[in-house]
């Protein structure tokens, strides 16, 4: 049985970037990530106390998550996204989902 994966990417904006910059590039990133094989769901949120963004991805498998990670550094829209990100603040974790409820959007 294939185990679904939740991938959590936390980051802060680069000093010279604004949330509007992030949202502009997200307009192009969202359709790209939605087309990636194995993506089940994605959400982007922000912790207003720390100004940290939390990008959550649900994948059909670890192989799907890893395949996208391998493409990330060389994909144009991903490189644009990284321009607005403080690279030192990025943390990525992946976990196997052990139980879940239906997402109703």
mmCIF file of N, CA and C in Angstrom:
data_model
loop_
_atom_site.group_PDB
_atom_site.id
_atom_site.type_symbol
_atom_site.label_atom_id
_atom_site.label_comp_id
_atom_site.label_asym_id
_atom_site.label_seq_id
_atom_site.Cartn_x
_atom_site.Cartn_y
_atom_site.Cartn_z
ATOM 1 N N UNK A 1 0.837 -1.190 0.000
ATOM 2 C CA UNK A 1 0.000 0.000 0.000
ATOM 3 C C UNK A 1 0.880 1.252 0.000
ATOM 4 N N UNK A 2 0.570 2.161 -0.886
ATOM 5 C CA UNK A 2 1.342 3.401 -1.013
ATOM 6 C C UNK A 2 0.967 4.363 0.116
ATOM 7 N N UNK A 3 1.963 4.956 0.750
ATOM 8 C CA UNK A 3 1.700 5.897 1.833
ATOM 9 C C UNK A 3 1.743 7.325 1.310
ATOM 10 N N UNK A 4 0.685 8.075 1.610
ATOM 11 C CA UNK A 4 0.683 9.481 1.245
ATOM 12 C C UNK A 4 1.664 10.238 2.134
ATOM 13 N N UNK A 5 2.157 11.346 1.599
ATOM 14 C CA UNK A 5 3.185 12.153 2.264
ATOM 15 C C UNK A 5 2.675 13.575 2.439
ATOM 16 N N UNK A 6 2.949 14.164 3.593
ATOM 17 C CA UNK A 6 2.745 15.599 3.775
ATOM 18 C C UNK A 6 4.138 16.228 3.822
ATOM 19 N N UNK A 7 4.302 17.253 3.010
ATOM 20 C CA UNK A 7 5.567 17.989 2.939
ATOM 21 C C UNK A 7 5.281 19.404 3.423
ATOM 22 N N UNK A 8 6.043 19.863 4.397
ATOM 23 C CA UNK A 8 5.853 21.199 4.957
ATOM 24 C C UNK A 8 7.117 22.009 4.698
ATOM 25 N N UNK A 9 6.935 23.104 3.975
ATOM 26 C CA UNK A 9 8.042 24.006 3.651
ATOM 27 C C UNK A 9 7.777 25.320 4.380
ATOM 28 N N UNK A 10 8.688 25.694 5.255
ATOM 29 C CA UNK A 10 8.572 26.959 5.995
ATOM 30 C C UNK A 10 9.650 27.904 5.496
ATOM 31 N N UNK A 11 9.268 29.176 5.359
ATOM 32 C CA UNK A 11 10.237 30.165 4.886
ATOM 33 C C UNK A 11 9.782 31.572 5.246
ATOM 34 N N UNK A 12 10.735 32.481 5.213
ATOM 35 C CA UNK A 12 10.458 33.910 5.354
ATOM 36 C C UNK A 12 10.839 34.582 4.048
ATOM 37 N N UNK A 13 10.296 35.760 3.837
ATOM 38 C CA UNK A 13 10.621 36.514 2.629
ATOM 39 C C UNK A 13 12.022 37.098 2.727
ATOM 40 N N UNK A 14 12.642 37.276 1.574
ATOM 41 C CA UNK A 14 13.909 38.001 1.513
ATOM 42 C C UNK A 14 13.669 39.432 1.976
ATOM 43 N N UNK A 15 14.691 40.062 2.471
ATOM 44 C CA UNK A 15 14.561 41.400 3.057
ATOM 45 C C UNK A 15 13.929 42.401 2.093
ATOM 46 N N UNK A 16 14.287 42.346 0.829
ATOM 47 C CA UNK A 16 13.775 43.325 -0.132
ATOM 48 C C UNK A 16 12.449 42.909 -0.768
ATOM 49 N N UNK A 17 11.851 41.811 -0.303
ATOM 50 C CA UNK A 17 10.620 41.298 -0.917
ATOM 51 C C UNK A 17 9.392 41.643 -0.089
ATOM 52 N N UNK A 18 8.256 41.660 -0.774
ATOM 53 C CA UNK A 18 6.982 41.925 -0.108
ATOM 54 C C UNK A 18 6.040 40.745 -0.345
ATOM 55 N N UNK A 19 4.984 40.702 0.425
ATOM 56 C CA UNK A 19 3.985 39.658 0.220
ATOM 57 C C UNK A 19 3.347 39.783 -1.167
ATOM 58 N N UNK A 20 3.224 41.002 -1.661
ATOM 59 C CA UNK A 20 2.687 41.205 -3.012
ATOM 60 C C UNK A 20 3.596 40.553 -4.061
ATOM 61 N N UNK A 21 4.921 40.653 -3.873
ATOM 62 C CA UNK A 21 5.866 39.972 -4.769
ATOM 63 C C UNK A 21 5.607 38.462 -4.756
ATOM 64 N N UNK A 22 5.473 37.925 -3.557
ATOM 65 C CA UNK A 22 5.236 36.487 -3.411
ATOM 66 C C UNK A 22 3.931 36.076 -4.086
ATOM 67 N N UNK A 23 2.888 36.846 -3.895
ATOM 68 C CA UNK A 23 1.592 36.509 -4.476
ATOM 69 C C UNK A 23 1.611 36.604 -6.006
ATOM 70 N N UNK A 24 2.385 37.540 -6.535
ATOM 71 C CA UNK A 24 2.502 37.643 -8.004
ATOM 72 C C UNK A 24 3.141 36.390 -8.589
ATOM 73 N N UNK A 25 4.227 35.931 -8.006
ATOM 74 C CA UNK A 25 4.879 34.729 -8.527
ATOM 75 C C UNK A 25 4.046 33.488 -8.200
ATOM 76 N N UNK A 26 3.314 33.517 -7.100
ATOM 77 C CA UNK A 26 2.441 32.394 -6.759
ATOM 78 C C UNK A 26 1.360 32.190 -7.822
ATOM 79 N N UNK A 27 0.955 33.272 -8.480
ATOM 80 C CA UNK A 27 -0.030 33.179 -9.561
ATOM 81 C C UNK A 27 0.474 32.263 -10.677
ATOM 82 N N UNK A 28 1.783 32.254 -10.894
ATOM 83 C CA UNK A 28 2.382 31.368 -11.900
ATOM 84 C C UNK A 28 2.792 30.016 -11.308
ATOM 85 N N UNK A 29 3.197 30.010 -10.037
ATOM 86 C CA UNK A 29 3.634 28.773 -9.402
ATOM 87 C C UNK A 29 2.467 27.814 -9.168
ATOM 88 N N UNK A 30 1.331 28.340 -8.746
ATOM 89 C CA UNK A 30 0.184 27.479 -8.418
ATOM 90 C C UNK A 30 -0.216 26.568 -9.580
ATOM 91 N N UNK A 31 -0.397 27.084 -10.805
ATOM 92 C CA UNK A 31 -0.752 26.171 -11.904
ATOM 93 C C UNK A 31 0.347 25.150 -12.199
ATOM 94 N N UNK A 32 1.604 25.562 -12.038
ATOM 95 C CA UNK A 32 2.702 24.625 -12.292
ATOM 96 C C UNK A 32 2.663 23.470 -11.296
ATOM 97 N N UNK A 33 2.545 23.786 -10.003
ATOM 98 C CA UNK A 33 2.569 22.730 -8.989
ATOM 99 C C UNK A 33 1.333 21.844 -9.107
ATOM 100 N N UNK A 34 0.204 22.427 -9.469
ATOM 101 C CA UNK A 34 -1.030 21.644 -9.616
ATOM 102 C C UNK A 34 -0.931 20.626 -10.747
ATOM 103 N N UNK A 35 -0.044 20.863 -11.703
ATOM 104 C CA UNK A 35 0.135 19.940 -12.825
ATOM 105 C C UNK A 35 1.123 18.815 -12.523
ATOM 106 N N UNK A 36 1.776 18.879 -11.380
ATOM 107 C CA UNK A 36 2.795 17.877 -11.069
ATOM 108 C C UNK A 36 2.140 16.553 -10.672
ATOM 109 N N UNK A 37 2.625 15.449 -11.246
ATOM 110 C CA UNK A 37 2.070 14.141 -10.907
ATOM 111 C C UNK A 37 2.165 13.874 -9.415
ATOM 112 N N UNK A 38 1.094 13.348 -8.861
ATOM 113 C CA UNK A 38 1.088 12.940 -7.461
ATOM 114 C C UNK A 38 0.654 13.992 -6.470
ATOM 115 N N UNK A 39 0.445 15.249 -6.912
ATOM 116 C CA UNK A 39 0.000 16.273 -5.958
ATOM 117 C C UNK A 39 -1.475 16.055 -5.643
ATOM 118 N N UNK A 40 -1.783 15.981 -4.369
ATOM 119 C CA UNK A 40 -3.161 15.820 -3.933
ATOM 120 C C UNK A 40 -3.766 17.155 -3.495
ATOM 121 N N UNK A 41 -2.951 17.990 -2.835
ATOM 122 C CA UNK A 41 -3.478 19.238 -2.259
ATOM 123 C C UNK A 41 -2.300 20.122 -1.865
ATOM 124 N N UNK A 42 -2.516 21.437 -1.954
ATOM 125 C CA UNK A 42 -1.502 22.391 -1.505
ATOM 126 C C UNK A 42 -2.194 23.570 -0.836
ATOM 127 N N UNK A 43 -1.608 24.087 0.222
ATOM 128 C CA UNK A 43 -2.084 25.329 0.830
ATOM 129 C C UNK A 43 -0.870 26.153 1.264
ATOM 130 N N UNK A 44 -1.019 27.463 1.207
ATOM 131 C CA UNK A 44 0.016 28.395 1.654
ATOM 132 C C UNK A 44 -0.602 29.254 2.739
ATOM 133 N N UNK A 45 0.052 29.303 3.880
ATOM 134 C CA UNK A 45 -0.443 30.121 4.984
ATOM 135 C C UNK A 45 0.701 30.962 5.546
ATOM 136 N N UNK A 46 0.346 31.852 6.464
ATOM 137 C CA UNK A 46 1.346 32.737 7.063
ATOM 138 C C UNK A 46 1.096 32.854 8.559
ATOM 139 N N UNK A 47 2.159 32.748 9.327
ATOM 140 C CA UNK A 47 2.103 32.989 10.760
ATOM 141 C C UNK A 47 2.383 34.478 10.960
ATOM 142 N N UNK A 48 1.364 35.233 11.298
ATOM 143 C CA UNK A 48 1.514 36.691 11.418
ATOM 144 C C UNK A 48 2.412 37.108 12.580
ATOM 145 N N UNK A 49 2.615 36.240 13.553
ATOM 146 C CA UNK A 49 3.482 36.578 14.676
ATOM 147 C C UNK A 49 4.952 36.483 14.309
ATOM 148 N N UNK A 50 5.300 35.540 13.415
ATOM 149 C CA UNK A 50 6.706 35.338 13.062
ATOM 150 C C UNK A 50 7.029 35.765 11.629
ATOM 151 N N UNK A 51 5.986 36.109 10.852
ATOM 152 C CA UNK A 51 6.126 36.419 9.420
ATOM 153 C C UNK A 51 6.677 35.234 8.632
ATOM 154 N N UNK A 52 6.454 34.036 9.136
ATOM 155 C CA UNK A 52 6.899 32.826 8.453
ATOM 156 C C UNK A 52 5.746 32.269 7.615
ATOM 157 N N UNK A 53 6.067 31.883 6.385
ATOM 158 C CA UNK A 53 5.089 31.263 5.492
ATOM 159 C C UNK A 53 5.215 29.754 5.623
ATOM 160 N N UNK A 54 4.071 29.084 5.518
ATOM 161 C CA UNK A 54 4.031 27.633 5.624
ATOM 162 C C UNK A 54 3.328 27.106 4.378
ATOM 163 N N UNK A 55 4.087 26.439 3.528
ATOM 164 C CA UNK A 55 3.573 25.863 2.286
ATOM 165 C C UNK A 55 3.421 24.361 2.526
ATOM 166 N N UNK A 56 2.196 23.871 2.471
ATOM 167 C CA UNK A 56 1.907 22.470 2.781
ATOM 168 C C UNK A 56 1.469 21.758 1.507
ATOM 169 N N UNK A 57 2.125 20.644 1.233
ATOM 170 C CA UNK A 57 1.831 19.833 0.049
ATOM 171 C C UNK A 57 1.479 18.421 0.495
ATOM 172 N N UNK A 58 0.415 17.886 -0.045
ATOM 173 C CA UNK A 58 0.068 16.488 0.157
ATOM 174 C C UNK A 58 0.358 15.738 -1.136
ATOM 175 N N UNK A 59 1.166 14.679 -1.021
ATOM 176 C CA UNK A 59 1.609 13.911 -2.185
ATOM 177 C C UNK A 59 1.115 12.472 -2.083
ATOM 178 N N UNK A 60 0.921 11.849 -3.244
ATOM 179 C CA UNK A 60 0.532 10.440 -3.281
ATOM 180 C C UNK A 60 1.637 9.544 -2.735
ATOM 181 N N UNK A 61 2.888 9.965 -2.903
ATOM 182 C CA UNK A 61 4.005 9.134 -2.434
ATOM 183 C C UNK A 61 5.253 9.988 -2.228
ATOM 184 N N UNK A 62 6.214 9.423 -1.549
ATOM 185 C CA UNK A 62 7.494 10.085 -1.355
ATOM 186 C C UNK A 62 8.193 10.287 -2.693
ATOM 187 N N UNK A 63 8.064 9.329 -3.601
ATOM 188 C CA UNK A 63 8.689 9.456 -4.927
ATOM 189 C C UNK A 63 8.157 10.676 -5.676
ATOM 190 N N UNK A 64 6.875 10.963 -5.549
ATOM 191 C CA UNK A 64 6.308 12.149 -6.202
ATOM 192 C C UNK A 64 6.905 13.431 -5.606
ATOM 193 N N UNK A 65 6.987 13.490 -4.286
ATOM 194 C CA UNK A 65 7.553 14.671 -3.621
ATOM 195 C C UNK A 65 9.009 14.868 -4.026
ATOM 196 N N UNK A 66 9.761 13.781 -4.064
ATOM 197 C CA UNK A 66 11.173 13.873 -4.418
ATOM 198 C C UNK A 66 11.357 14.291 -5.874
ATOM 199 N N UNK A 67 10.499 13.819 -6.756
ATOM 200 C CA UNK A 67 10.609 14.183 -8.177
ATOM 201 C C UNK A 67 10.441 15.685 -8.371
ATOM 202 N N UNK A 68 9.506 16.285 -7.653
ATOM 203 C CA UNK A 68 9.306 17.728 -7.764
ATOM 204 C C UNK A 68 10.485 18.475 -7.147
ATOM 205 N N UNK A 69 10.996 17.993 -6.034
ATOM 206 C CA UNK A 69 12.165 18.624 -5.414
ATOM 207 C C UNK A 69 13.362 18.638 -6.353
ATOM 208 N N UNK A 70 13.523 17.582 -7.117
ATOM 209 C CA UNK A 70 14.628 17.519 -8.070
ATOM 210 C C UNK A 70 14.467 18.527 -9.204
ATOM 211 N N UNK A 71 13.230 18.804 -9.606
ATOM 212 C CA UNK A 71 12.967 19.770 -10.676
ATOM 213 C C UNK A 71 13.085 21.221 -10.199
ATOM 214 N N UNK A 72 12.843 21.443 -8.918
ATOM 215 C CA UNK A 72 12.696 22.793 -8.367
ATOM 216 C C UNK A 72 13.841 23.745 -8.734
ATOM 217 N N UNK A 73 15.106 23.360 -8.551
ATOM 218 C CA UNK A 73 16.196 24.321 -8.794
ATOM 219 C C UNK A 73 16.361 24.748 -10.249
ATOM 220 N N UNK A 74 15.825 23.969 -11.179
ATOM 221 C CA UNK A 74 16.035 24.277 -12.597
ATOM 222 C C UNK A 74 14.771 24.746 -13.317
ATOM 223 N N UNK A 75 13.665 24.831 -12.608
ATOM 224 C CA UNK A 75 12.393 25.251 -13.206
ATOM 225 C C UNK A 75 12.243 26.763 -13.045
ATOM 226 N N UNK A 76 11.952 27.434 -14.140
ATOM 227 C CA UNK A 76 11.929 28.906 -14.173
ATOM 228 C C UNK A 76 11.023 29.505 -13.099
ATOM 229 N N UNK A 77 9.791 29.049 -12.985
ATOM 230 C CA UNK A 77 8.875 29.642 -12.010
ATOM 231 C C UNK A 77 9.357 29.393 -10.579
ATOM 232 N N UNK A 78 10.002 28.264 -10.346
ATOM 233 C CA UNK A 78 10.545 27.983 -9.015
ATOM 234 C C UNK A 78 11.725 28.892 -8.693
ATOM 235 N N UNK A 79 12.564 29.144 -9.692
ATOM 236 C CA UNK A 79 13.690 30.071 -9.492
ATOM 237 C C UNK A 79 13.171 31.470 -9.173
ATOM 238 N N UNK A 80 12.089 31.882 -9.827
ATOM 239 C CA UNK A 80 11.492 33.196 -9.537
ATOM 240 C C UNK A 80 10.948 33.231 -8.113
ATOM 241 N N UNK A 81 10.326 32.156 -7.699
ATOM 242 C CA UNK A 81 9.808 32.071 -6.339
ATOM 243 C C UNK A 81 10.937 32.204 -5.318
ATOM 244 N N UNK A 82 12.053 31.542 -5.586
ATOM 245 C CA UNK A 82 13.185 31.581 -4.656
ATOM 246 C C UNK A 82 13.834 32.958 -4.561
ATOM 247 N N UNK A 83 13.661 33.796 -5.575
ATOM 248 C CA UNK A 83 14.202 35.163 -5.522
ATOM 249 C C UNK A 83 13.603 35.954 -4.365
ATOM 250 N N UNK A 84 12.375 35.628 -4.000
ATOM 251 C CA UNK A 84 11.669 36.369 -2.951
ATOM 252 C C UNK A 84 11.762 35.695 -1.586
ATOM 253 N N UNK A 85 12.534 34.626 -1.515
ATOM 254 C CA UNK A 85 12.631 33.829 -0.297
ATOM 255 C C UNK A 85 13.997 34.010 0.360
ATOM 256 N N UNK A 86 13.999 34.148 1.676
ATOM 257 C CA UNK A 86 15.241 34.158 2.439
ATOM 258 C C UNK A 86 15.717 32.704 2.514
ATOM 259 N N UNK A 87 16.721 32.354 1.728
ATOM 260 C CA UNK A 87 17.152 30.954 1.617
ATOM 261 C C UNK A 87 17.613 30.371 2.948
ATOM 262 N N UNK A 88 18.137 31.211 3.841
ATOM 263 C CA UNK A 88 18.594 30.720 5.142
ATOM 264 C C UNK A 88 17.435 30.337 6.052
ATOM 265 N N UNK A 89 16.225 30.808 5.728
ATOM 266 C CA UNK A 89 15.069 30.539 6.580
ATOM 267 C C UNK A 89 14.292 29.294 6.154
ATOM 268 N N UNK A 90 14.644 28.702 5.033
ATOM 269 C CA UNK A 90 13.864 27.589 4.477
ATOM 270 C C UNK A 90 14.108 26.304 5.267
ATOM 271 N N UNK A 91 13.010 25.662 5.647
ATOM 272 C CA UNK A 91 13.086 24.319 6.241
ATOM 273 C C UNK A 91 12.027 23.455 5.566
ATOM 274 N N UNK A 92 12.391 22.203 5.329
ATOM 275 C CA UNK A 92 11.492 21.272 4.649
ATOM 276 C C UNK A 92 11.417 19.995 5.472
ATOM 277 N N UNK A 93 10.195 19.548 5.718
ATOM 278 C CA UNK A 93 10.016 18.264 6.393
ATOM 279 C C UNK A 93 8.990 17.444 5.620
ATOM 280 N N UNK A 94 9.173 16.143 5.651
ATOM 281 C CA UNK A 94 8.233 15.220 5.008
ATOM 282 C C UNK A 94 7.870 14.137 6.016
ATOM 283 N N UNK A 95 6.583 13.813 6.048
ATOM 284 C CA UNK A 95 6.089 12.786 6.969
ATOM 285 C C UNK A 95 5.063 11.915 6.263
ATOM 286 N N UNK A 96 4.986 10.660 6.700
ATOM 287 C CA UNK A 96 3.954 9.761 6.199
ATOM 288 C C UNK A 96 2.645 10.076 6.923
ATOM 289 N N UNK A 97 1.582 10.150 6.178
ATOM 290 C CA UNK A 97 0.268 10.393 6.766
ATOM 291 C C UNK A 97 -0.240 9.086 7.352
ATOM 292 N N UNK A 98 -0.644 9.126 8.623
ATOM 293 C CA UNK A 98 -1.131 7.921 9.281
ATOM 294 C C UNK A 98 -2.655 7.893 9.380
ATOM 295 N N UNK A 99 -3.289 9.046 9.321
ATOM 296 C CA UNK A 99 -4.747 9.128 9.297
ATOM 297 C C UNK A 99 -5.133 10.481 8.720
ATOM 298 N N UNK A 100 -6.310 10.552 8.116
ATOM 299 C CA UNK A 100 -6.746 11.816 7.522
ATOM 300 C C UNK A 100 -8.257 11.828 7.385
ATOM 301 N N UNK A 101 -8.791 13.035 7.223
ATOM 302 C CA UNK A 101 -10.204 13.211 6.905
ATOM 303 C C UNK A 101 -10.298 13.760 5.497
ATOM 304 N N UNK A 102 -11.475 13.721 4.941
ATOM 305 C CA UNK A 102 -11.703 14.226 3.598
ATOM 306 C C UNK A 102 -11.550 15.747 3.578
ATOM 307 N N UNK A 103 -10.845 16.279 2.596
ATOM 308 C CA UNK A 103 -10.709 17.724 2.425
ATOM 309 C C UNK A 103 -11.872 18.206 1.579
ATOM 310 N N UNK A 104 -12.648 19.131 2.106
ATOM 311 C CA UNK A 104 -13.830 19.603 1.370
ATOM 312 C C UNK A 104 -13.630 20.996 0.791
ATOM 313 N N UNK A 105 -12.403 21.500 0.872
ATOM 314 C CA UNK A 105 -12.058 22.767 0.253
ATOM 315 C C UNK A 105 -12.582 23.914 0.969
#
